[in-house]
Amino acid sequence: MRAESTIRPTEVVADARALMDAEAGVLAVPFSPGDDDGAQVRLGAGGDTVSAALGLDLAVVLDRERAKARAGEIVSVPVFEAGRGAGSPDGEVDVTKVLLVGLGDRSPGAFRKAGAAVARAARGTERLATSVAVDADDASLRAFIEGAVLATYALGDYRGSAVPGEKRPLRTLVLTGAGDRSQAVTVAATIAKATWTARDLVHTPSNVKDPAWLAEQARGIGDAHRLDVRVRDEKALASEGFGGIVAVGAGSQRPPRLIAMRYEPKRARSPHVVLVGKGITYDSGGLSLKPREAMVPMKTDMSGGAVVMGVLSAVRELGVGVRVTGLVAAAENLPGATAQRPGDVIRQYDGTSVEVINTDAEGRLVLADAMAYAVAELEPTVLIDVATLTGAATIGLGRSHAALYSTSDGLAAALTAAGDSAGERLWRMPLVDDYRFALDSAIADIAHVETTKVGGGSITAALFLQRFARDVTWAHLDIAGTGRADSASGELVKGGTAFGVRALLYWLEAGAPLDEG
Ligand code: BES
Ligand code: MN
Ligand code: ZN
């Protein structure tokens, strides 16, 4: 079955020319809140030339519309006769529409919203040129592009025919006056594409994606981006002692996999970042079965793994200077006849025995194996896991902030800063010492969920994982809330967000710092 979206992301190009010469049928002109001279709003770069060339007064249009220049506000201006042939110097391209786009407070976040709004308004368009780059620094330009490429994400569909009236994403986004900005443009487009790749994996239904399928996708990414990919099948996992991954996968006829993707930069510097992703290709809860409504979105329970794969798909193109290994612990959590039972005791990769109390707390069992393996075999300097781990994270923080845990203040600060720049907000949560006893087991080294009620389900999950990081600098991202969006908003579409790809890539691109920098 199809491995990737049948819908192509918008292509982004930096262009040295001016807006009127860019051979585009749709033009996007920015506008900003007015200064204190009384003007409500102010037309941005290119506004006057476009007005003159098309015989429109765009400033008057904004005034009539009582436009406020909120970030992502769009005023759409259809162009009639005067636009004929105006979109190119030789008079061959018709300008049919001008989109006036509000830049709000002109922060990168506002530019991200503006990019998303332009892309939504430009669905079905072949080529759109915009002058926003002229008014944007590199951080804002990148945010605009990420917003524009990601807002129209779609997997394509499994329908026999297209939805009537549904329009494809803008095909080409031209950034005029940005001839010398191609570096920033390429970086942004690469990061957006990596997110797109991860979203494809998340949106794929679970009758198509099983652990073996996910491993095939990793091989494909490895081939395309010159990464070393190694996959352990169920036999290798059992014989090498990956007891958590084996136990979680035992209830499904589609066996588990551990996927390892390795990136070596040209001139490797010493740090080695290992990223671990939860790759539950479907989470029914296992014998501790979920209620039926709770099961519906659970094809997205491999989001952490998808994020890791998305990140690995971009590190070479971004020229990341540190070594990066991605591990995806992939299993399908089903209640088959051979499934693990509540009350079982299993052995993790590092020898820790774990009393399994609730088979629906499966994520930490597969992550623990992968983390322990990384610590024992890969000599990581930094270990970061990403997982849709607990409903409690969503209860605590909602859908806009991911829960971040770390044993290092510096790493926590650096990841938070990267997330802020990337438009993915992380909120640090405590690894509460006083709650550790809750994981005591009467029969094994540790239980995987609380045996005494302390609450804080996202925290106790993190405490369980912490044990397997040993003394390696570690961070944990619980993306259960942020991994899915209930509706389209900004650069997100309904469904999987692939939250984490951008924050991690911003952090890696900065050299994987251990302080705020
Ligand atoms: N995959 C779920 C967490 C989840 C829930 C992600 C909702 C996204 C949306 C995870 O495997 C799980 O079931 N966690 C349990 C843990 C509990 C049994 C200790 C939970 O959060 O209820
Ligand atoms: Mn579960
Ligand atoms: Zn799960």
Coordinates of C-alpha atoms and ligand atoms in Angstrom, one line a residue:
M1 CA 0.0 0.0 0.0
R2 CA 0.9 3.6 -0.5
A3 CA 3.8 4.7 1.7
E4 CA 3.5 8.4 1.3
S5 CA 1.1 11.2 0.7
T6 CA -0.3 11.3 -2.8
I7 CA -0.6 15.1 -2.4
R8 CA 2.6 17.0 -2.9
P9 CA 3.8 19.7 -0.5
T10 CA 4.2 23.2 -1.9
E11 CA 7.5 23.9 -3.5
V12 CA 9.3 26.9 -2.2
V13 CA 11.7 29.1 -4.2
A14 CA 13.7 32.2 -3.4
D15 CA 13.6 34.7 -6.2
A16 CA 15.7 37.9 -6.7
R17 CA 13.0 39.6 -8.8
A18 CA 10.2 42.0 -7.6
L19 CA 6.7 40.9 -7.1
M20 CA 5.3 42.2 -10.4
D21 CA 8.0 40.3 -12.3
A22 CA 7.7 36.9 -10.7
E23 CA 5.3 35.4 -13.2
A24 CA 2.7 34.5 -10.6
G25 CA -1.1 34.6 -10.9
V26 CA -1.6 35.3 -7.2
L27 CA 0.3 37.9 -5.2
A28 CA 0.5 38.1 -1.4
V29 CA 1.3 41.5 0.0
P30 CA 1.9 41.9 3.8
F31 CA 0.4 44.6 5.9
S32 CA 1.1 45.5 9.5
P33 CA -0.6 47.4 12.3
G34 CA -0.2 51.2 11.9
D35 CA 2.2 53.3 13.9
D36 CA 1.0 56.1 16.0
D37 CA 0.4 58.4 13.0
G38 CA -3.3 57.5 13.1
A39 CA -3.2 55.1 10.3
Q40 CA -5.0 51.8 11.2
V41 CA -2.8 49.6 9.2
R42 CA 0.3 50.0 7.0
L43 CA 0.8 48.3 3.6
G44 CA 4.1 46.4 3.5
A45 CA 6.7 45.8 0.9
G46 CA 5.5 45.8 -2.7
G47 CA 2.1 47.2 -1.8
D48 CA 2.6 50.5 -3.7
T49 CA 4.0 49.0 -6.9
V50 CA 1.3 46.4 -7.0
S51 CA -1.3 49.1 -6.5
A52 CA 0.1 51.1 -9.3
A53 CA 0.6 48.2 -11.7
L54 CA -2.9 46.9 -11.2
G55 CA -4.7 50.2 -10.9
L56 CA -5.9 49.4 -7.4
D57 CA -5.5 51.3 -4.2
L58 CA -4.7 48.5 -1.7
A59 CA -4.4 50.9 1.2
V60 CA -8.0 52.0 0.6
V61 CA -9.1 48.4 0.3
L62 CA -7.6 47.7 3.8
D63 CA -9.3 50.8 5.1
R64 CA -12.7 49.8 3.7
E65 CA -12.4 46.3 5.1
R66 CA -11.4 47.8 8.5
A67 CA -8.5 45.4 8.5
K68 CA -6.6 45.1 11.8
A69 CA -3.5 43.4 10.6
R70 CA -3.9 40.5 13.0
A71 CA -1.4 37.7 12.4
G72 CA -2.8 35.6 9.5
E73 CA -5.7 38.0 8.7
I74 CA -6.4 37.8 5.0
V75 CA -8.1 40.3 2.7
S76 CA -8.6 38.8 -0.7
V77 CA -8.8 41.2 -3.6
P78 CA -10.0 39.9 -7.0
V79 CA -8.3 41.5 -10.0
F80 CA -10.1 42.2 -13.2
E81 CA -9.0 43.8 -16.5
A82 CA -6.1 45.8 -15.1
G83 CA -4.3 42.6 -14.0
R84 CA -4.2 41.1 -17.4
G85 CA -0.6 40.4 -18.2
A86 CA 0.6 42.3 -15.2
G87 CA 2.3 39.3 -13.5
S88 CA 5.3 39.2 -15.8
P89 CA 7.4 41.7 -17.6
D90 CA 6.5 40.3 -21.1
G91 CA 2.8 40.5 -20.2
E92 CA 2.0 36.8 -20.4
V93 CA 0.9 36.0 -16.9
D94 CA -2.4 37.3 -15.6
V95 CA -2.7 38.4 -12.0
T96 CA -6.1 37.2 -10.9
K97 CA -5.9 37.9 -7.2
V98 CA -4.1 39.8 -4.5
L99 CA -4.0 38.4 -1.0
L100 CA -3.3 41.0 1.7
V101 CA -1.9 39.2 4.7
G102 CA -1.7 40.6 8.2
L103 CA 1.6 40.3 10.1
G104 CA 0.4 41.0 13.6
D105 CA 3.3 41.8 15.9
R106 CA 5.7 40.6 13.3
S107 CA 7.2 37.9 15.6
P108 CA 8.2 34.6 14.0
G109 CA 5.0 33.2 15.5
A110 CA 3.0 35.8 13.7
F111 CA 4.8 35.1 10.4
R112 CA 4.1 31.4 10.9
K113 CA 0.4 32.1 11.2
A114 CA 0.6 34.4 8.2
G115 CA 2.2 31.7 6.1
A116 CA -0.4 29.2 7.1
A117 CA -3.2 31.7 6.2
V118 CA -1.7 32.5 2.8
A119 CA -1.4 28.8 2.0
R120 CA -5.0 28.1 3.0
A121 CA -6.3 31.0 0.9
A122 CA -4.1 30.0 -2.0
R123 CA -5.4 26.4 -2.4
G124 CA -5.8 25.4 -6.0
T125 CA -3.3 28.1 -7.1
E126 CA -0.3 27.1 -9.3
R127 CA 2.1 29.9 -8.4
L128 CA 1.9 32.5 -5.8
A129 CA 4.5 35.2 -5.3
T130 CA 4.9 37.2 -2.0
S131 CA 7.1 40.0 -0.9
V132 CA 7.0 39.1 2.9
A133 CA 10.7 38.1 2.8
V134 CA 11.6 41.8 2.4
D135 CA 10.1 42.6 5.8
A136 CA 11.2 39.4 7.6
D137 CA 14.4 38.5 9.3
D138 CA 15.6 34.9 8.8
A139 CA 13.8 33.5 11.8
S140 CA 10.5 35.1 10.6
L141 CA 11.1 34.0 7.0
R142 CA 11.6 30.5 8.0
A143 CA 8.5 30.5 10.2
F144 CA 6.4 31.9 7.3
I145 CA 7.6 29.1 5.0
E146 CA 7.0 26.4 7.6
G147 CA 3.5 27.7 8.2
A148 CA 2.8 27.8 4.5
V149 CA 4.0 24.3 3.7
L150 CA 2.4 22.6 6.7
A151 CA -1.0 24.2 6.8
T152 CA -2.2 22.4 3.7
Y153 CA -0.8 19.0 4.7
A154 CA -3.0 16.1 3.5
L155 CA -2.2 12.4 3.1
G156 CA -4.3 12.1 0.0
D157 CA -7.1 9.7 0.4
Y158 CA -8.3 6.2 0.1
R159 CA -11.4 7.3 -1.7
G160 CA -12.4 6.2 -5.2
S161 CA -12.7 9.8 -6.3
A162 CA -11.7 13.2 -5.1
V163 CA -13.9 15.1 -2.8
P164 CA -15.8 17.5 -5.1
G165 CA -14.5 21.1 -4.9
E166 CA -11.5 20.2 -2.8
K167 CA -8.4 22.0 -4.0
R168 CA -4.8 20.9 -4.0
P169 CA -2.2 22.8 -2.0
L170 CA -0.5 25.7 -3.7
R171 CA 2.1 24.3 -6.1
T172 CA 4.8 26.9 -5.9
L173 CA 5.5 29.6 -3.4
V174 CA 7.8 32.3 -4.7
L175 CA 9.6 34.6 -2.2
T176 CA 10.5 37.7 -4.1
G177 CA 13.4 39.9 -3.1
A178 CA 14.9 36.9 -1.5
G179 CA 17.6 36.0 -4.0
D180 CA 20.3 36.0 -1.3
R181 CA 18.1 34.2 1.2
S182 CA 18.2 30.7 -0.4
Q183 CA 20.0 29.2 2.7
A184 CA 17.1 30.1 5.1
V185 CA 14.5 29.1 2.5
T186 CA 16.1 25.7 2.0
V187 CA 16.4 25.0 5.7
A188 CA 12.8 25.9 6.3
A189 CA 11.5 23.9 3.3
T190 CA 13.6 20.9 4.5
I191 CA 12.2 21.1 8.0
A192 CA 8.7 21.4 6.7
K193 CA 9.2 18.4 4.4
A194 CA 10.5 16.3 7.3
T195 CA 7.3 17.2 9.3
W196 CA 5.3 16.2 6.2
T197 CA 7.1 12.9 6.1
A198 CA 6.3 12.2 9.7
R199 CA 2.7 13.2 9.3
D200 CA 2.4 10.7 6.4
L201 CA 3.4 7.9 8.7
V202 CA 1.0 9.1 11.5
H203 CA -2.0 9.5 9.2
T204 CA -1.6 6.0 7.6
P205 CA -4.2 3.7 8.9
S206 CA -3.1 0.7 11.1
N207 CA -4.5 -2.0 8.7
V208 CA -1.8 -0.7 6.4
K209 CA 1.0 0.2 8.9
D210 CA 2.3 -2.5 11.1
P211 CA 5.8 -2.7 12.6
A212 CA 7.2 -4.3 9.5
W213 CA 5.7 -1.6 7.3
L214 CA 7.2 1.1 9.5
A215 CA 10.6 -0.6 9.2
E216 CA 10.2 -0.6 5.4
Q217 CA 9.5 3.1 5.5
A218 CA 12.6 3.6 7.6
R219 CA 14.6 1.7 5.0
G220 CA 13.1 3.9 2.3
I221 CA 14.1 7.1 4.2
G222 CA 17.6 5.6 4.8
D223 CA 18.0 4.9 1.0
A224 CA 16.9 8.4 0.1
H225 CA 19.1 10.2 2.7
R226 CA 22.2 7.9 3.0
L227 CA 21.5 6.6 6.5
D228 CA 22.5 3.3 7.8
V229 CA 19.3 1.4 8.7
R230 CA 19.2 -1.8 10.8
V231 CA 16.0 -3.6 11.7
R232 CA 15.7 -6.3 14.4
D233 CA 12.8 -8.7 13.8
E234 CA 10.9 -10.6 16.5
K235 CA 13.4 -13.4 16.6
A236 CA 16.4 -11.1 17.1
L237 CA 14.4 -9.1 19.7
A238 CA 13.7 -12.2 21.7
S239 CA 17.2 -13.7 21.5
E240 CA 18.9 -10.4 22.4
G241 CA 16.6 -9.8 25.4
F242 CA 14.3 -7.0 24.4
G243 CA 11.6 -8.3 26.8
G244 CA 9.5 -5.2 26.8
I245 CA 9.1 -4.9 23.0
V246 CA 8.4 -8.7 22.7
A247 CA 5.8 -8.6 25.5
V248 CA 3.9 -5.7 24.1
G249 CA 3.9 -7.2 20.6
A250 CA 2.9 -10.6 21.7
G251 CA -0.8 -10.1 21.3
S252 CA -0.6 -9.3 17.6
Q253 CA -0.1 -11.5 14.6
R254 CA 2.0 -8.7 13.2
P255 CA 5.3 -9.0 15.1
P256 CA 7.3 -6.1 16.6
R257 CA 10.5 -4.5 15.2
L258 CA 13.3 -2.3 16.6
I259 CA 14.4 0.1 13.9
A260 CA 17.8 1.8 14.1
M261 CA 18.7 4.7 11.8
R262 CA 22.2 6.1 11.9
Y263 CA 23.5 9.4 10.6
E264 CA 27.2 10.2 10.6
P265 CA 28.2 13.8 9.6
K266 CA 31.1 14.3 7.2
R267 CA 33.4 15.6 10.0
A268 CA 31.9 14.0 13.1
R269 CA 32.3 15.9 16.3
S270 CA 32.1 14.0 19.5
P271 CA 28.5 14.4 20.6
H272 CA 26.2 11.5 19.8
V273 CA 22.5 12.2 20.1
V274 CA 20.2 9.1 20.4
L275 CA 16.6 9.7 19.7
V276 CA 14.1 7.1 20.8
G277 CA 10.5 7.0 19.5
K278 CA 7.5 5.1 20.7
G279 CA 6.3 3.2 17.7
I280 CA 3.0 1.6 18.7
T281 CA 1.4 1.1 15.3
Y282 CA -1.9 0.6 17.0
D283 CA -2.8 0.8 20.7
S284 CA -6.0 -1.1 21.6
G285 CA -4.8 -1.2 25.2
G286 CA -4.1 -5.0 24.9
L287 CA -6.0 -7.1 27.5
S288 CA -6.5 -4.0 29.5
L289 CA -8.7 -3.0 26.6
K290 CA -9.4 0.7 26.0
P291 CA -13.0 1.9 25.9
R292 CA -14.2 2.0 22.2
E293 CA -14.1 5.7 21.7
A294 CA -10.6 6.0 23.1
M295 CA -9.4 3.5 20.6
V296 CA -10.4 5.4 17.5
P297 CA -7.4 7.7 17.3
M298 CA -4.8 5.1 18.3
K299 CA -3.3 4.7 14.9
T300 CA -1.4 7.8 15.9
D301 CA 0.3 6.1 18.8
M302 CA 3.5 5.7 16.8
S303 CA 3.8 9.5 16.5
G304 CA 7.0 9.5 18.6
G305 CA 8.6 7.0 16.2
A306 CA 7.3 9.0 13.2
V307 CA 9.0 12.1 14.7
V308 CA 12.3 10.3 15.0
M309 CA 12.0 9.1 11.4
G310 CA 11.1 12.6 10.2
V311 CA 14.1 14.1 12.0
L312 CA 16.5 11.5 10.6
S313 CA 15.1 12.3 7.1
A314 CA 16.4 15.8 7.3
V315 CA 19.7 15.8 9.3
R316 CA 21.9 15.3 6.3
E317 CA 20.3 18.0 4.2
L318 CA 20.6 20.4 7.1
G319 CA 24.2 19.5 7.5
V320 CA 23.8 18.7 11.2
G321 CA 27.3 18.4 12.7
V322 CA 26.7 15.8 15.4
R323 CA 26.1 12.1 15.1
V324 CA 22.4 11.2 15.4
T325 CA 20.9 7.7 15.9
G326 CA 17.2 7.2 15.8
L327 CA 15.6 4.2 17.4
V328 CA 12.0 3.3 16.8
A329 CA 10.5 0.7 19.1
A330 CA 7.6 -0.6 17.0
A331 CA 4.9 -3.0 18.2
E332 CA 1.2 -3.5 17.8
N333 CA -0.7 -3.6 21.2
L334 CA -3.5 -6.1 20.7
P335 CA -5.3 -8.5 23.0
G336 CA -4.7 -11.7 21.0
A337 CA -4.6 -15.1 22.6
T338 CA -0.8 -14.8 23.1
A339 CA -1.0 -11.4 24.6
Q340 CA 0.8 -10.4 27.8
R341 CA -1.5 -10.4 30.9
P342 CA -1.9 -7.9 33.7
G343 CA 0.2 -9.5 36.5
D344 CA 2.9 -10.8 34.2
V345 CA 6.6 -10.2 35.1
I346 CA 8.8 -9.4 32.1
R347 CA 12.5 -8.6 31.8
Q348 CA 13.7 -5.4 30.1
Y349 CA 16.9 -5.3 27.9
D350 CA 19.0 -4.2 30.9
G351 CA 17.8 -7.1 33.1
T352 CA 15.3 -5.1 35.1
S353 CA 12.3 -7.2 36.0
V354 CA 9.0 -5.3 35.6
E355 CA 5.6 -6.3 37.0
V356 CA 3.0 -5.5 34.2
I357 CA -0.1 -4.2 35.8
N358 CA -2.0 -2.5 33.0
T359 CA -1.2 -3.7 29.5
D360 CA -2.4 -0.2 28.2
A361 CA 0.7 1.3 29.7
E362 CA 2.7 -0.3 26.9
G363 CA 4.7 2.6 25.6
R364 CA 7.1 2.8 28.6
L365 CA 7.8 -0.9 28.2
V366 CA 9.0 -0.6 24.6
L367 CA 10.8 2.6 25.3
A368 CA 12.6 1.2 28.3
D369 CA 14.2 -1.5 26.1
A370 CA 15.3 0.9 23.4
M371 CA 16.7 3.3 26.0
A372 CA 18.6 0.6 27.9
Y373 CA 19.9 -0.7 24.6
A374 CA 21.1 2.8 23.6
V375 CA 22.8 3.3 27.0
A376 CA 24.5 -0.1 26.9
E377 CA 25.6 -0.2 23.2
L378 CA 25.6 3.2 21.6
E379 CA 27.6 5.5 23.9
P380 CA 25.1 8.3 23.7
T381 CA 26.1 11.7 25.1
V382 CA 22.4 12.8 25.0
L383 CA 19.3 10.5 25.0
I384 CA 15.9 11.9 24.1
D385 CA 12.7 9.9 23.9
V386 CA 9.5 11.1 22.2
A387 CA 6.2 9.4 22.9
T388 CA 2.4 9.7 23.0
L389 CA 2.8 8.3 26.5
T390 CA 0.0 9.4 28.8
G391 CA -3.5 10.8 28.7
A392 CA -2.4 12.6 31.9
A393 CA -0.1 14.8 29.9
T394 CA -3.1 16.1 27.9
I395 CA -5.1 16.6 31.1
G396 CA -2.3 18.6 32.6
L397 CA -1.3 20.7 29.6
G398 CA -3.9 20.4 27.0
R399 CA -3.0 20.3 23.3
S400 CA -0.6 23.3 22.9
H401 CA 2.3 22.3 25.2
A402 CA 4.2 19.0 25.3
A403 CA 5.4 17.8 28.7
L404 CA 9.2 17.9 28.9
Y405 CA 11.2 16.0 31.5
S406 CA 14.9 16.2 31.9
T407 CA 17.7 15.3 34.2
S408 CA 19.6 18.3 32.9
D409 CA 18.6 21.9 33.4
G410 CA 20.7 22.9 30.4
L411 CA 19.2 20.4 28.0
A412 CA 15.7 21.3 29.2
A413 CA 16.4 25.0 28.6
A414 CA 18.0 24.3 25.2
L415 CA 15.1 22.2 24.0
T416 CA 12.5 24.7 25.3
A417 CA 14.3 27.5 23.4
A418 CA 14.5 25.4 20.2
G419 CA 10.8 24.6 20.6
D420 CA 9.9 28.3 21.1
S421 CA 11.7 29.2 17.9
A422 CA 10.2 26.3 16.0
G423 CA 6.6 27.0 17.1
E424 CA 6.4 23.9 19.3
R425 CA 6.0 24.8 22.9
L426 CA 7.5 22.5 25.6
W427 CA 6.7 22.8 29.3
R428 CA 9.1 21.4 31.8
M429 CA 7.6 19.1 34.4
P430 CA 9.2 17.8 37.6
L431 CA 10.7 14.3 38.1
V432 CA 9.2 14.2 41.6
D433 CA 11.4 12.1 43.9
D434 CA 8.6 11.6 46.4
Y435 CA 6.5 9.7 43.9
R436 CA 9.2 7.1 43.1
F437 CA 8.0 4.7 45.8
A438 CA 4.7 4.4 43.9
L439 CA 6.4 2.2 41.3
D440 CA 7.4 -0.3 44.0
S441 CA 6.4 -3.9 43.1
A442 CA 5.8 -6.7 45.6
I443 CA 7.3 -9.2 43.1
A444 CA 9.6 -7.5 40.6
D445 CA 12.3 -4.8 40.6
I446 CA 9.7 -2.2 39.7
A447 CA 6.1 -1.9 38.5
H448 CA 5.5 0.0 35.3
V449 CA 2.5 2.0 36.7
E450 CA 1.8 3.2 40.2
T451 CA 0.9 0.6 42.8
T452 CA 0.1 3.2 45.4
K453 CA -2.0 6.1 44.4
V454 CA 0.0 9.3 43.9
G455 CA -1.6 10.7 40.7
G456 CA 0.5 12.6 38.2
G457 CA 0.3 9.9 35.6
S458 CA 2.7 11.6 33.1
I459 CA 5.2 12.1 36.0
T460 CA 5.2 8.5 37.2
A461 CA 5.6 7.4 33.5
A462 CA 8.7 9.6 33.3
L463 CA 10.0 8.3 36.6
F464 CA 9.8 4.8 35.2
L465 CA 11.7 5.8 32.0
Q466 CA 14.4 7.7 33.9
R467 CA 15.7 4.5 35.4
F468 CA 16.7 3.2 32.0
A469 CA 18.6 6.4 31.0
R470 CA 21.1 5.6 33.9
D471 CA 23.5 8.5 34.1
V472 CA 23.2 9.6 30.5
T473 CA 21.9 13.2 30.0
W474 CA 18.3 12.5 29.1
A475 CA 15.1 14.3 28.2
H476 CA 11.6 12.9 27.6
L477 CA 8.9 14.5 25.6
D478 CA 5.3 13.3 26.3
I479 CA 3.4 14.4 23.2
A480 CA 0.1 12.6 23.9
G481 CA -1.7 16.0 23.8
T482 CA 0.3 17.8 21.1
G483 CA 0.6 14.9 18.8
R484 CA -2.9 15.3 17.5
A485 CA -5.0 18.3 16.6
D486 CA -8.8 18.3 16.9
S487 CA -9.2 20.9 14.1
A488 CA -7.1 22.8 11.6
S489 CA -5.4 25.8 13.1
G490 CA -2.3 27.7 12.0
E491 CA 0.2 25.2 10.6
L492 CA -1.7 22.2 12.0
V493 CA -4.3 20.2 10.3
K494 CA -6.9 17.9 12.0
G495 CA -5.1 14.7 13.0
G496 CA -1.5 13.9 13.5
T497 CA 0.8 17.0 14.0
A498 CA 4.2 15.2 14.1
F499 CA 4.9 17.5 17.0
G500 CA 8.6 17.4 17.9
V501 CA 10.1 17.2 14.4
R502 CA 10.6 21.0 14.3
A503 CA 11.8 21.5 17.9
L504 CA 14.3 18.6 17.6
L505 CA 15.6 19.8 14.2
Y506 CA 16.0 23.4 15.4
W507 CA 18.0 22.0 18.4
L508 CA 20.1 19.7 16.2
E509 CA 20.7 22.4 13.7
A510 CA 22.1 24.6 16.5
G511 CA 24.6 21.9 17.3
A512 CA 22.6 20.0 20.0
P513 CA 23.5 22.5 22.7
L514 CA 23.2 21.8 26.5
D515 CA 22.4 25.3 27.4
E516 CA 20.1 28.0 26.2
G517 CA 22.9 29.5 24.1
Ligands
BES1 N1 -1.1 5.8 24.0 C1 -1.7 5.9 25.3 C2 -1.7 7.4 25.7 C3 -2.5 8.3 24.9 C4 -3.8 8.5 25.3 C5 -2.1 9.0 23.8 C6 -4.7 9.4 24.6 C7 -2.9 9.9 23.1 C8 -4.2 10.0 23.5 C9 -0.9 5.1 26.3 O1 -0.4 3.9 25.8 C10 -1.8 4.8 27.4 O2 -2.8 4.1 27.1 N2 -1.5 5.3 28.6 C11 -2.4 5.1 29.7 C12 -1.5 4.8 30.9 C13 -2.2 4.3 32.1 C14 -2.7 2.9 31.8 C15 -1.3 4.2 33.2 C16 -3.2 6.3 30.0 O3 -2.8 7.4 29.8 O4 -4.4 6.1 30.3
MN2 MN -1.7 2.3 25.9
ZN3 ZN 0.0 3.9 23.8

